[in-house]
């Protein structure tokens, strides 16, 4: 570290000296010499940045150099060598010896996959076999050893239990390299699957695993893949901020993220106003609108894609009426125009007409050995335009439902499209005109909350991004069952998809998870047996009594040293009212809504929709009464709300409790 500080000081002096020289001798230097001095300064700055990165990494290593060790006896050798595993790699350059291996290194996989006994790993030179003779796990914080465990059993489980019982941090999601489980490790290190679909139950760590998988792929393919090549499709800005610290903690640069609505706006060139997914969900929850549910469900069916495809074929036949064209004695038959028009399907109209004119000119030149004059070329262009029946993309899309005999399925309010229409419109545009990919450099796409996207959305994403993908979510946590997708359904619409499952839930205590499973049973979910207080269901006679209970719970959370408490109301309107009531009572809390851009510590008021993907030390479900939670959609929301809690869950209700709440 001292050597780095010395070298950084030398670099700083060198840069300052060259800048002074550049200024003092600016009148005497020619252009080439000035460029050479500037390049030298830039190269020195680059070298300094590399050293700063090394200094930052060394500082982290000094606080916590490693978390695991195993002794590996290679086959046909007599001495077992110790292998230390840490978040970052560290090598003694003088001794030419690696002291700590990065958790992503091939040899490190044995720490996660094997106990003491026979073991193997896949090295660049081939498979290496041998035996683990010792395995230990450490916790080192700020340079001090807090504990060490030595065992022949899967010791990661012991450390995991202890880690999960701790209060959450103030910084959002953290890396989990010290507690990665065997099934999770297999998903992280899967570099064969073109598209990996992860169906993970609530609390299975699927988002964290997906981010660690990205970090692994950046390490594994460092020569061809960088953070600039990764794009995350995230459900909202709060979630994006919540997960934003994981990759930097693992030594990787932050990657770009985009919401589905932002991507849609880019693909539609910001020419259309449309409802967001959040607004659609709020509308479903606040209005008993059967027609809206039907419109959403119809456009979420896989068959709707085929209907659009057939409609495009119909439009192709109807939108172009070829006729013979002649100039002097030279004739271009109608069939040539028809064939050429079909050949350039999926191209924007202006470009398609230009290609038609160019192809016709070539045809005349080939058959008649004649070059069209300027006036003839203009006449040809006008003739081709006259063969085209023009209509806007919006008119074509609205015509789809008239062609289907279901005009009632299209509804726009004040010119604003419903969310269910946005991606079908984009798909129609792809088929009729083509779309320009706004992110052509993406080599790996990560899609979270997969259950909230429809077949049309997946087909659009697959056509737009032909790259590798990691797709994750949980079918049980859909906040809109009328447009939800399962892992099996998604795999039909993505190229070369491989499905995996994560069935063990780690987030919540055993008692909280059993309570949640009574709301929405899932026979595949295996709850980790980390015990805590049973969830409490509290009946309130009036809303102000509920506010009093919330105040008591907030005080209890502070006394217990819990950093994150969520008060979850079913709809945004209810959350807004609850936040105001808390504020009027002098209780400080932050309100999360569609415009929130960050994840906050402390007390937050939010909906299950915005809480999805997040976790909290304590959760209070506000007013889970029968009048608020009574539909299957409500059941899903209640399940999502309860499974956000890590250690403590309280369910309050004013009046009769929802039938979904277990006795």
XYZ file of C-alpha atoms in Angstrom:
663
model
C 0.000 0.000 0.000
C 2.898 2.379 0.834
C 4.449 1.631 -2.550
C 1.183 2.527 -4.306
C 0.884 5.798 -2.368
C 4.474 6.693 -3.293
C 3.883 5.923 -6.950
C 0.624 7.918 -6.992
C 2.512 10.874 -5.559
C 5.112 10.541 -8.312
C 2.382 10.411 -10.957
C 0.725 13.524 -9.523
C 4.029 15.418 -9.604
C 4.750 14.233 -13.124
C 1.320 15.335 -14.397
C 1.623 18.741 -12.728
C 5.106 19.231 -14.166
C 4.030 18.411 -17.704
C 0.982 20.668 -17.451
C 3.204 23.554 -16.343
C 5.627 22.841 -19.189
C 2.730 22.746 -21.673
C 1.556 26.159 -20.477
C 4.956 27.847 -20.271
C 6.241 26.571 -23.620
C 2.949 26.804 -25.483
C 4.209 29.501 -27.886
C 7.449 27.664 -28.724
C 5.946 24.196 -29.323
C 4.580 23.074 -32.669
C 1.265 21.220 -33.015
C 2.826 17.736 -33.015
C 4.825 18.379 -29.817
C 1.695 19.675 -28.044
C -0.186 16.499 -29.009
C 2.722 14.362 -27.727
C 2.759 16.126 -24.324
C -1.026 15.818 -23.967
C -0.841 12.099 -24.808
C 1.873 11.626 -22.164
C -0.348 13.351 -19.578
C -3.318 11.149 -20.545
C -1.209 7.966 -20.328
C 0.040 8.991 -16.872
C -3.556 9.678 -15.768
C -4.606 6.230 -17.018
C -1.751 4.611 -15.061
C -2.784 6.545 -11.962
C -6.396 5.345 -12.324
C -5.175 1.743 -12.492
C -3.169 2.278 -9.305
C -6.161 3.898 -7.567
C -8.260 0.853 -8.458
C -5.571 -1.414 -7.007
C -5.412 0.745 -3.859
C -9.185 0.461 -3.418
C -9.035 -3.309 -3.863
C -6.130 -3.617 -1.414
C -8.008 -1.537 1.163
C -10.934 -3.981 0.912
C -8.540 -6.953 1.196
C -6.951 -5.482 4.314
C -10.398 -5.203 5.933
C -11.422 -8.721 4.875
C -8.753 -10.608 2.899
C -10.596 -13.925 2.601
C -13.611 -15.825 3.891
C -12.718 -19.429 3.129
C -9.885 -21.913 2.982
C -9.522 -25.490 1.880
C -6.496 -27.736 1.533
C -6.459 -29.558 -1.786
C -4.373 -32.663 -2.368
C -4.019 -33.206 -6.087
C -4.063 -36.715 -7.475
C -0.568 -38.298 -7.577
C 0.822 -35.642 -5.177
C 1.784 -36.092 -1.531
C 1.318 -32.604 -0.066
C -1.963 -30.700 0.178
C -1.706 -26.989 -0.579
C -3.884 -24.374 1.154
C -6.244 -22.397 -1.087
C -7.712 -19.160 0.318
C -10.909 -17.742 -1.232
C -11.843 -14.061 -1.110
C -13.930 -11.454 -2.877
C -10.832 -10.327 -4.792
C -7.714 -11.977 -6.166
C -4.338 -11.201 -4.541
C -0.959 -12.298 -5.847
C 2.516 -11.816 -4.396
C 4.383 -10.722 -7.503
C 7.808 -11.109 -5.891
C 7.214 -14.703 -4.848
C 5.081 -15.278 -7.980
C 2.461 -16.934 -5.815
C -1.307 -16.450 -5.583
C -2.194 -15.911 -1.930
C -5.960 -15.357 -2.309
C -8.112 -16.642 -5.181
C -11.067 -14.694 -6.519
C -14.334 -16.483 -5.643
C -15.009 -16.777 -9.392
C -11.752 -18.615 -10.188
C -12.204 -22.238 -11.376
C -10.401 -23.668 -8.331
C -12.708 -21.698 -5.986
C -15.733 -23.666 -7.195
C -14.661 -26.555 -4.932
C -15.318 -24.426 -1.850
C -19.010 -24.276 -2.783
C -19.446 -27.725 -4.328
C -17.564 -30.129 -2.025
C -17.024 -31.052 1.598
C -13.858 -32.810 2.780
C -13.219 -35.837 0.595
C -12.901 -36.436 -3.166
C -13.211 -33.261 -5.241
C -12.496 -31.942 -8.721
C -12.613 -28.710 -10.699
C -12.460 -27.714 -14.333
C -9.228 -25.802 -14.997
C -8.281 -24.234 -18.372
C -5.918 -27.206 -18.877
C -8.636 -29.770 -18.156
C -10.256 -31.468 -15.166
C -8.128 -31.589 -11.999
C -8.986 -34.328 -9.478
C -7.925 -34.739 -5.891
C -9.140 -34.536 -2.312
C -10.140 -31.783 0.108
C -8.361 -32.617 3.362
C -9.507 -29.519 5.270
C -12.211 -26.885 4.912
C -12.672 -23.727 6.953
C -14.809 -20.631 6.860
C -13.902 -17.261 8.366
C -15.489 -13.958 9.086
C -12.961 -11.132 9.081
C -14.253 -7.587 9.504
C -12.046 -4.489 9.588
C -8.969 -6.678 9.910
C -10.252 -8.607 12.932
C -11.140 -12.298 12.960
C -14.686 -12.681 14.339
C -14.977 -16.445 13.955
C -13.601 -19.494 12.196
C -15.482 -22.746 11.585
C -13.750 -26.001 10.700
C -15.937 -28.922 9.737
C -16.420 -31.794 7.370
C -20.063 -30.907 6.777
C -21.445 -28.139 4.567
C -20.195 -25.312 6.782
C -21.562 -22.613 4.485
C -25.006 -23.456 5.931
C -23.870 -22.578 9.471
C -22.518 -19.216 8.381
C -25.631 -18.614 6.281
C -27.876 -19.142 9.317
C -25.840 -16.617 11.297
C -25.772 -14.088 8.439
C -29.524 -14.350 7.823
C -30.298 -13.702 11.485
C -28.527 -10.333 11.335
C -30.324 -7.063 10.645
C -30.190 -5.816 7.065
C -27.656 -3.160 6.079
C -28.350 0.429 5.158
C -26.944 0.033 1.649
C -29.480 -2.190 -0.096
C -28.630 -5.619 -1.446
C -25.191 -7.007 -0.493
C -23.009 -9.628 -2.127
C -23.302 -13.193 -0.790
C -20.027 -14.774 -1.952
C -19.344 -16.259 1.495
C -22.702 -18.063 1.658
C -23.401 -19.199 -1.912
C -25.106 -22.592 -1.849
C -24.297 -25.514 -4.133
C -27.396 -25.160 -6.346
C -26.875 -21.411 -6.556
C -23.216 -21.902 -7.508
C -24.229 -24.148 -10.414
C -26.478 -21.372 -11.773
C -23.840 -18.672 -11.307
C -21.173 -20.661 -13.164
C -23.402 -21.884 -15.997
C -21.653 -20.393 -19.009
C -23.137 -22.802 -21.580
C -26.800 -21.759 -21.617
C -27.694 -19.164 -24.235
C -30.786 -18.174 -22.265
C -31.074 -19.190 -18.613
C -34.536 -18.911 -17.049
C -34.479 -18.998 -13.239
C -37.765 -19.776 -11.509
C -37.038 -18.960 -7.883
C -39.437 -18.977 -4.958
C -39.764 -15.932 -2.690
C -36.557 -15.417 -0.722
C -34.481 -17.853 -2.791
C -31.923 -15.166 -3.625
C -32.600 -15.304 -7.366
C -31.851 -11.622 -8.022
C -28.634 -11.780 -6.039
C -27.674 -14.998 -7.838
C -28.360 -13.381 -11.218
C -26.106 -10.428 -10.334
C -23.358 -12.758 -9.117
C -23.771 -14.647 -12.382
C -23.160 -11.385 -14.269
C -20.028 -10.790 -12.151
C -18.862 -14.341 -12.917
C -19.433 -13.951 -16.666
C -17.516 -10.638 -16.643
C -14.629 -12.511 -14.989
C -14.905 -15.622 -17.173
C -15.109 -13.735 -20.478
C -13.102 -10.643 -19.521
C -11.504 -10.432 -22.991
C -14.824 -10.162 -24.851
C -17.371 -8.998 -22.260
C -17.365 -5.766 -20.255
C -19.895 -3.950 -18.081
C -20.802 -1.804 -21.113
C -22.178 -4.936 -22.782
C -24.673 -5.753 -19.991
C -28.212 -4.381 -19.747
C -30.634 -5.020 -16.872
C -34.384 -4.716 -17.433
C -35.589 -3.759 -13.949
C -39.181 -3.285 -12.709
C -38.689 0.201 -11.239
C -36.087 2.745 -10.140
C -36.356 1.826 -6.462
C -35.403 -1.762 -7.253
C -32.608 -0.620 -9.583
C -31.152 1.501 -6.771
C -31.581 -1.354 -4.275
C -29.443 -3.760 -6.334
C -27.027 -1.078 -7.552
C -24.304 -1.766 -4.973
C -23.792 -5.486 -5.653
C -21.555 -5.413 -8.741
C -19.300 -2.581 -7.474
C -18.866 -4.553 -4.217
C -17.662 -7.479 -6.323
C -15.104 -5.306 -8.088
C -17.081 -4.762 -11.279
C -18.330 -1.511 -12.745
C -22.022 -0.707 -12.494
C -24.036 -1.817 -15.520
C -26.818 -0.008 -17.350
C -30.430 -0.641 -16.437
C -33.668 0.288 -18.140
C -37.357 -0.032 -17.340
C -39.688 -1.709 -19.808
C -41.611 1.534 -20.340
C -38.408 3.477 -21.099
C -37.387 0.848 -23.629
C -40.840 1.013 -25.230
C -40.638 4.807 -25.520
C -37.272 4.499 -27.295
C -38.591 1.874 -29.710
C -41.590 4.073 -30.533
C -39.348 7.150 -30.988
C -41.208 8.875 -28.121
C -44.163 9.489 -30.461
C -46.850 7.799 -28.349
C -48.249 8.484 -24.905
C -49.068 5.350 -22.954
C -50.013 4.035 -19.542
C -47.293 2.470 -17.351
C -47.447 -1.023 -15.854
C -47.775 0.600 -12.418
C -50.771 2.633 -13.612
C -52.337 -0.453 -15.171
C -51.981 -2.421 -11.934
C -53.391 0.481 -9.893
C -56.359 0.691 -12.255
C -57.025 -3.032 -11.877
C -56.910 -2.796 -8.086
C -58.989 0.352 -7.706
C -61.713 -0.335 -10.273
C -63.811 -3.440 -10.740
C -63.537 -3.232 -14.533
C -64.222 -6.589 -16.170
C -63.736 -5.160 -19.674
C -60.233 -3.955 -18.724
C -59.324 -7.379 -17.368
C -60.534 -8.984 -20.603
C -58.538 -6.548 -22.764
C -55.369 -7.283 -20.798
C -55.919 -11.057 -20.783
C -56.621 -11.249 -24.534
C -53.435 -9.346 -25.403
C -51.403 -11.533 -23.040
C -52.337 -14.812 -24.734
C -49.657 -16.509 -26.915
C -52.338 -16.786 -29.643
C -52.428 -12.990 -29.892
C -48.965 -13.106 -31.477
C -50.229 -15.404 -34.211
C -53.205 -13.120 -34.782
C -50.853 -10.186 -35.342
C -48.753 -12.292 -37.736
C -51.837 -13.213 -39.777
C -52.973 -9.583 -39.757
C -49.576 -8.478 -41.106
C -49.992 -10.917 -44.013
C -53.444 -9.457 -44.625
C -52.052 -5.904 -44.583
C -49.301 -6.859 -47.014
C -51.890 -8.015 -49.528
C -54.168 -5.045 -48.996
C -51.582 -2.283 -48.628
C -50.004 -2.606 -52.070
C -51.839 -2.663 -55.396
C -49.272 -3.203 -58.199
C -49.935 -2.044 -61.753
C -47.868 -2.072 -64.955
C -45.619 0.948 -65.465
C -44.242 2.100 -68.778
C -41.931 4.752 -70.107
C -41.883 4.951 -73.877
C -41.939 1.339 -75.083
C -40.357 -0.008 -71.935
C -42.759 -1.846 -69.585
C -42.315 -3.035 -65.995
C -45.063 -5.605 -65.237
C -47.186 -5.531 -62.092
C -45.888 -8.928 -60.917
C -42.349 -7.510 -60.684
C -43.567 -4.752 -58.339
C -45.504 -7.297 -56.259
C -42.467 -9.583 -55.842
C -40.123 -6.708 -55.032
C -42.560 -5.274 -52.467
C -42.706 -8.629 -50.688
C -38.918 -8.969 -50.784
C -38.500 -5.830 -48.663
C -40.986 -6.612 -45.902
C -40.181 -5.239 -42.452
C -38.542 -2.079 -43.822
C -39.760 1.448 -43.063
C -42.136 2.744 -45.758
C -39.883 5.520 -47.121
C -36.910 3.159 -47.364
C -39.081 0.426 -48.883
C -40.257 2.743 -51.671
C -36.642 3.835 -52.309
C -35.558 0.197 -52.619
C -38.471 -0.496 -54.981
C -37.387 2.375 -57.256
C -33.753 1.252 -57.218
C -34.688 -2.371 -58.015
C -36.929 -1.211 -60.891
C -34.148 0.949 -62.342
C -31.815 -2.062 -62.243
C -34.475 -4.209 -63.948
C -34.901 -1.682 -66.775
C -31.133 -1.348 -67.156
C -30.716 -5.128 -67.331
C -33.579 -5.878 -69.781
C -33.504 -2.763 -71.944
C -29.904 -1.583 -71.456
C -31.347 1.842 -70.642
C -30.745 4.419 -67.891
C -33.800 6.347 -66.758
C -33.759 10.107 -67.135
C -34.340 12.324 -64.077
C -37.959 13.016 -65.053
C -38.604 9.285 -65.689
C -37.099 8.392 -62.327
C -39.381 10.923 -60.638
C -42.388 9.534 -62.538
C -41.458 5.996 -61.409
C -41.188 7.122 -57.775
C -44.622 8.734 -57.921
C -46.071 5.615 -59.568
C -44.722 3.356 -56.807
C -46.079 5.712 -54.143
C -49.452 5.554 -55.862
C -49.482 1.752 -55.519
C -49.123 2.039 -51.712
C -52.168 2.391 -49.491
C -50.812 4.570 -46.691
C -51.923 4.442 -43.063
C -50.220 5.316 -39.802
C -48.942 2.669 -37.394
C -51.666 3.616 -34.921
C -54.356 3.277 -37.614
C -52.939 -0.103 -38.606
C -52.947 -1.256 -34.965
C -56.504 -0.115 -34.347
C -57.480 -1.855 -37.590
C -56.180 -5.131 -36.128
C -59.116 -5.326 -33.723
C -61.635 -4.427 -36.412
C -60.124 -7.198 -38.569
C -60.478 -9.597 -35.592
C -64.094 -8.543 -35.168
C -63.255 -7.324 -31.631
C -63.112 -3.505 -31.869
C -63.978 -3.276 -28.160
C -60.505 -4.640 -27.310
C -58.890 -1.325 -28.268
C -59.439 1.672 -26.040
C -57.373 4.837 -25.690
C -58.220 7.599 -23.236
C -57.357 11.141 -24.390
C -54.986 9.659 -26.938
C -53.117 7.653 -24.273
C -52.652 3.957 -25.044
C -53.304 1.289 -22.440
C -50.166 -0.502 -21.255
C -51.428 -3.790 -22.708
C -51.292 -2.219 -26.196
C -47.726 -0.899 -26.059
C -45.700 -3.987 -26.942
C -48.227 -5.406 -29.433
C -47.915 -2.024 -31.177
C -44.105 -2.349 -31.138
C -44.323 -5.902 -32.487
C -46.588 -4.709 -35.312
C -44.073 -1.969 -36.068
C -41.297 -4.570 -36.156
C -43.235 -6.640 -38.682
C -44.366 -3.743 -40.873
C -41.496 -1.251 -40.712
C -38.701 -2.661 -38.609
C -37.290 -0.933 -35.530
C -33.823 0.344 -34.755
C -32.198 -1.257 -31.720
C -31.346 1.623 -29.338
C -28.796 -0.591 -27.508
C -26.883 -2.469 -30.270
C -23.825 -3.195 -28.060
C -25.701 -5.380 -25.548
C -24.191 -8.870 -25.306
C -26.060 -10.058 -22.214
C -29.565 -9.102 -21.145
C -30.809 -9.633 -17.583
C -34.595 -9.557 -17.135
C -35.960 -9.490 -13.588
C -39.552 -10.095 -12.428
C -40.108 -12.253 -15.502
C -43.666 -13.192 -14.459
C -44.881 -9.630 -15.133
C -44.156 -9.687 -18.878
C -46.297 -11.122 -21.679
C -45.407 -13.379 -24.643
C -45.473 -10.360 -26.964
C -42.943 -8.577 -24.755
C -40.627 -11.591 -24.781
C -40.800 -11.948 -28.560
C -39.972 -8.243 -28.949
C -37.015 -8.589 -26.557
C -35.772 -11.733 -28.292
C -35.898 -10.107 -31.731
C -34.292 -6.946 -30.438
C -31.556 -8.633 -28.394
C -30.298 -11.822 -30.028
C -27.653 -12.046 -27.291
C -27.410 -14.313 -24.249
C -29.970 -13.719 -21.511
C -30.589 -14.391 -17.836
C -34.305 -14.265 -17.005
C -35.589 -14.620 -13.455
C -38.720 -14.342 -11.381
C -41.418 -16.214 -9.530
C -44.803 -17.111 -11.001
C -46.279 -16.979 -7.460
C -45.418 -13.292 -7.129
C -47.337 -11.866 -10.055
C -49.060 -8.599 -9.161
C -51.206 -8.840 -12.291
C -52.396 -12.414 -12.925
C -54.188 -11.349 -16.133
C -50.879 -10.776 -17.921
C -48.466 -13.025 -16.027
C -46.153 -15.643 -17.557
C -44.631 -18.832 -16.164
C -41.077 -20.052 -16.808
C -42.434 -22.753 -19.121
C -44.419 -20.233 -21.190
C -41.458 -17.845 -21.400
C -39.115 -20.582 -22.646
C -41.319 -21.056 -25.725
C -40.663 -17.489 -26.853
C -36.919 -17.180 -26.170
C -34.173 -18.741 -28.247
C -32.358 -21.818 -26.820
C -33.801 -21.427 -23.314
C -32.760 -23.591 -20.354
C -34.960 -23.600 -17.236
C -33.688 -24.050 -13.663
C -35.428 -23.851 -10.295
C -34.497 -22.438 -6.906
C -36.915 -23.908 -4.355
C -35.216 -23.165 -1.030
C -36.264 -19.914 0.644
C -33.692 -18.141 2.824
C -35.067 -14.643 3.498
C -37.834 -15.146 6.038
C -37.935 -17.104 9.267
C -39.618 -20.504 9.230
C -42.661 -19.051 11.020
C -43.123 -16.186 8.552
C -42.749 -18.502 5.578
C -45.314 -20.991 6.913
C -47.732 -18.084 7.416
C -47.173 -16.924 3.813
C -47.591 -20.454 2.447
C -50.946 -20.687 4.191
C -51.991 -17.647 2.135
C -50.672 -18.995 -1.191
C -49.606 -22.657 -0.996
C -46.550 -23.708 -2.990
C -45.570 -27.372 -2.535
C -42.198 -26.757 -4.206
C -41.057 -24.139 -1.672
C -38.701 -25.401 1.031
C -38.384 -22.934 3.907
C -35.067 -22.725 5.735
C -35.461 -23.644 9.391
C -34.321 -20.371 10.895
C -36.743 -19.740 13.718
C -38.128 -16.485 15.064
C -41.283 -14.894 16.423
C -44.548 -16.123 14.889
C -46.334 -13.494 12.769
C -48.975 -11.553 14.669
C -52.446 -10.779 13.345
C -53.962 -7.793 15.128
C -57.591 -6.705 14.845
C -58.260 -2.962 15.035
C -61.660 -1.437 15.661
C -60.884 1.786 13.793
C -58.135 3.265 11.583
C -56.608 5.419 14.346
C -56.108 2.344 16.503
C -54.157 0.839 13.577
C -51.954 3.957 13.479
C -51.233 3.446 17.181
C -50.156 -0.156 16.592
C -47.897 0.989 13.745
C -46.251 3.554 16.067
C -45.590 0.788 18.629
C -44.049 -1.464 15.970
C -41.767 1.323 14.741
C -40.505 1.853 18.289
C -39.954 -1.897 18.709
C -37.953 -1.989 15.466
C -35.706 0.827 16.663
C -35.183 -0.913 19.997
C -34.208 -4.128 18.186
C -31.678 -2.326 15.963
C -33.579 -3.076 12.781
C -32.754 -0.655 9.959
C -35.592 -1.352 7.535
C -39.321 -1.443 8.248
C -41.966 -1.469 5.525
C -45.603 -0.567 6.053
C -47.373 -2.118 3.077
C -50.796 -0.997 1.837
C -52.587 -2.701 -1.027
C -52.926 0.243 -3.444
C -51.019 3.455 -3.990
C -54.095 5.461 -3.035
C -54.258 3.618 0.298
C -50.509 4.067 0.785
C -50.846 7.815 0.200
C -53.664 8.098 2.768
C -51.773 5.961 5.285
C -48.628 8.063 4.869
C -50.632 11.238 5.510
C -52.231 9.721 8.627
C -48.800 8.741 9.947
C -47.462 12.219 9.208
C -50.427 13.842 10.968
C -49.693 11.643 13.987
C -46.067 12.828 14.015
C -44.668 9.518 12.746
C -41.801 9.960 10.284
C -41.864 7.659 7.248
C -40.938 7.872 3.573
C -43.528 7.227 0.880
C -42.559 5.134 -2.135
C -44.516 5.710 -5.327
C -44.045 5.406 -9.095
C -41.810 8.498 -9.112
C -39.446 7.308 -6.365
C -35.882 7.006 -7.622
C -34.096 5.408 -4.678
C -34.188 2.800 -1.928
C -34.390 4.285 1.563
C -33.417 2.965 4.947
C -35.677 3.502 7.950
C -39.472 3.379 7.739
C -41.120 3.315 4.318
C -44.751 3.171 3.212
C -45.305 1.355 -0.067
C -47.417 -1.147 -2.005
C -46.680 -4.841 -2.661
C -46.010 -3.855 -6.280
C -43.128 -1.549 -5.313
C -41.914 -3.806 -2.478
C -41.484 -6.764 -4.825
C -37.831 -7.805 -4.995
C -36.974 -5.899 -1.807
C -36.552 -7.223 1.715
C -37.033 -5.621 5.119
C -36.175 -6.520 8.698
C -39.817 -5.967 9.636
C -43.045 -5.691 7.678
C -46.408 -4.335 8.764
C -49.254 -5.220 6.417
C -51.733 -2.393 6.893
C -55.461 -3.126 6.878
C -55.545 -6.654 5.474
C -59.292 -6.633 5.833
C -61.848 -8.628 3.866
C -62.947 -5.556 1.930
C -59.399 -4.978 0.643
C -58.111 -8.523 0.078
C -60.700 -10.836 -1.447
C -59.733 -11.672 -5.089
C -57.031 -14.006 -6.416
C -55.038 -10.938 -7.418
C -55.329 -9.715 -3.815
C -54.113 -13.102 -2.560
C -50.929 -12.745 -4.637
C -50.384 -9.226 -3.335
C -50.813 -10.353 0.285
C -48.319 -13.189 -0.298
C -45.791 -10.751 -1.798
C -46.246 -8.350 1.137
C -45.708 -11.020 3.797
C -42.656 -12.557 2.099
C -40.790 -9.224 2.229
C -40.235 -9.714 5.976
C -36.942 -11.205 7.157
C -37.440 -11.329 10.934
C -40.774 -9.911 12.040
C -44.253 -9.719 10.502
C -47.397 -8.029 11.798
C -50.691 -8.089 9.889
C -53.234 -5.452 10.908
C -56.861 -5.322 9.843
C -59.710 -2.905 10.525
C -62.968 -4.823 10.770
C -63.230 -8.361 9.439
C -59.932 -9.969 8.423
C -59.346 -11.223 4.884
C -60.250 -14.882 4.383
C -56.687 -15.438 3.108
C -55.130 -14.698 6.506
C -54.497 -17.982 8.350
C -56.045 -18.369 11.779
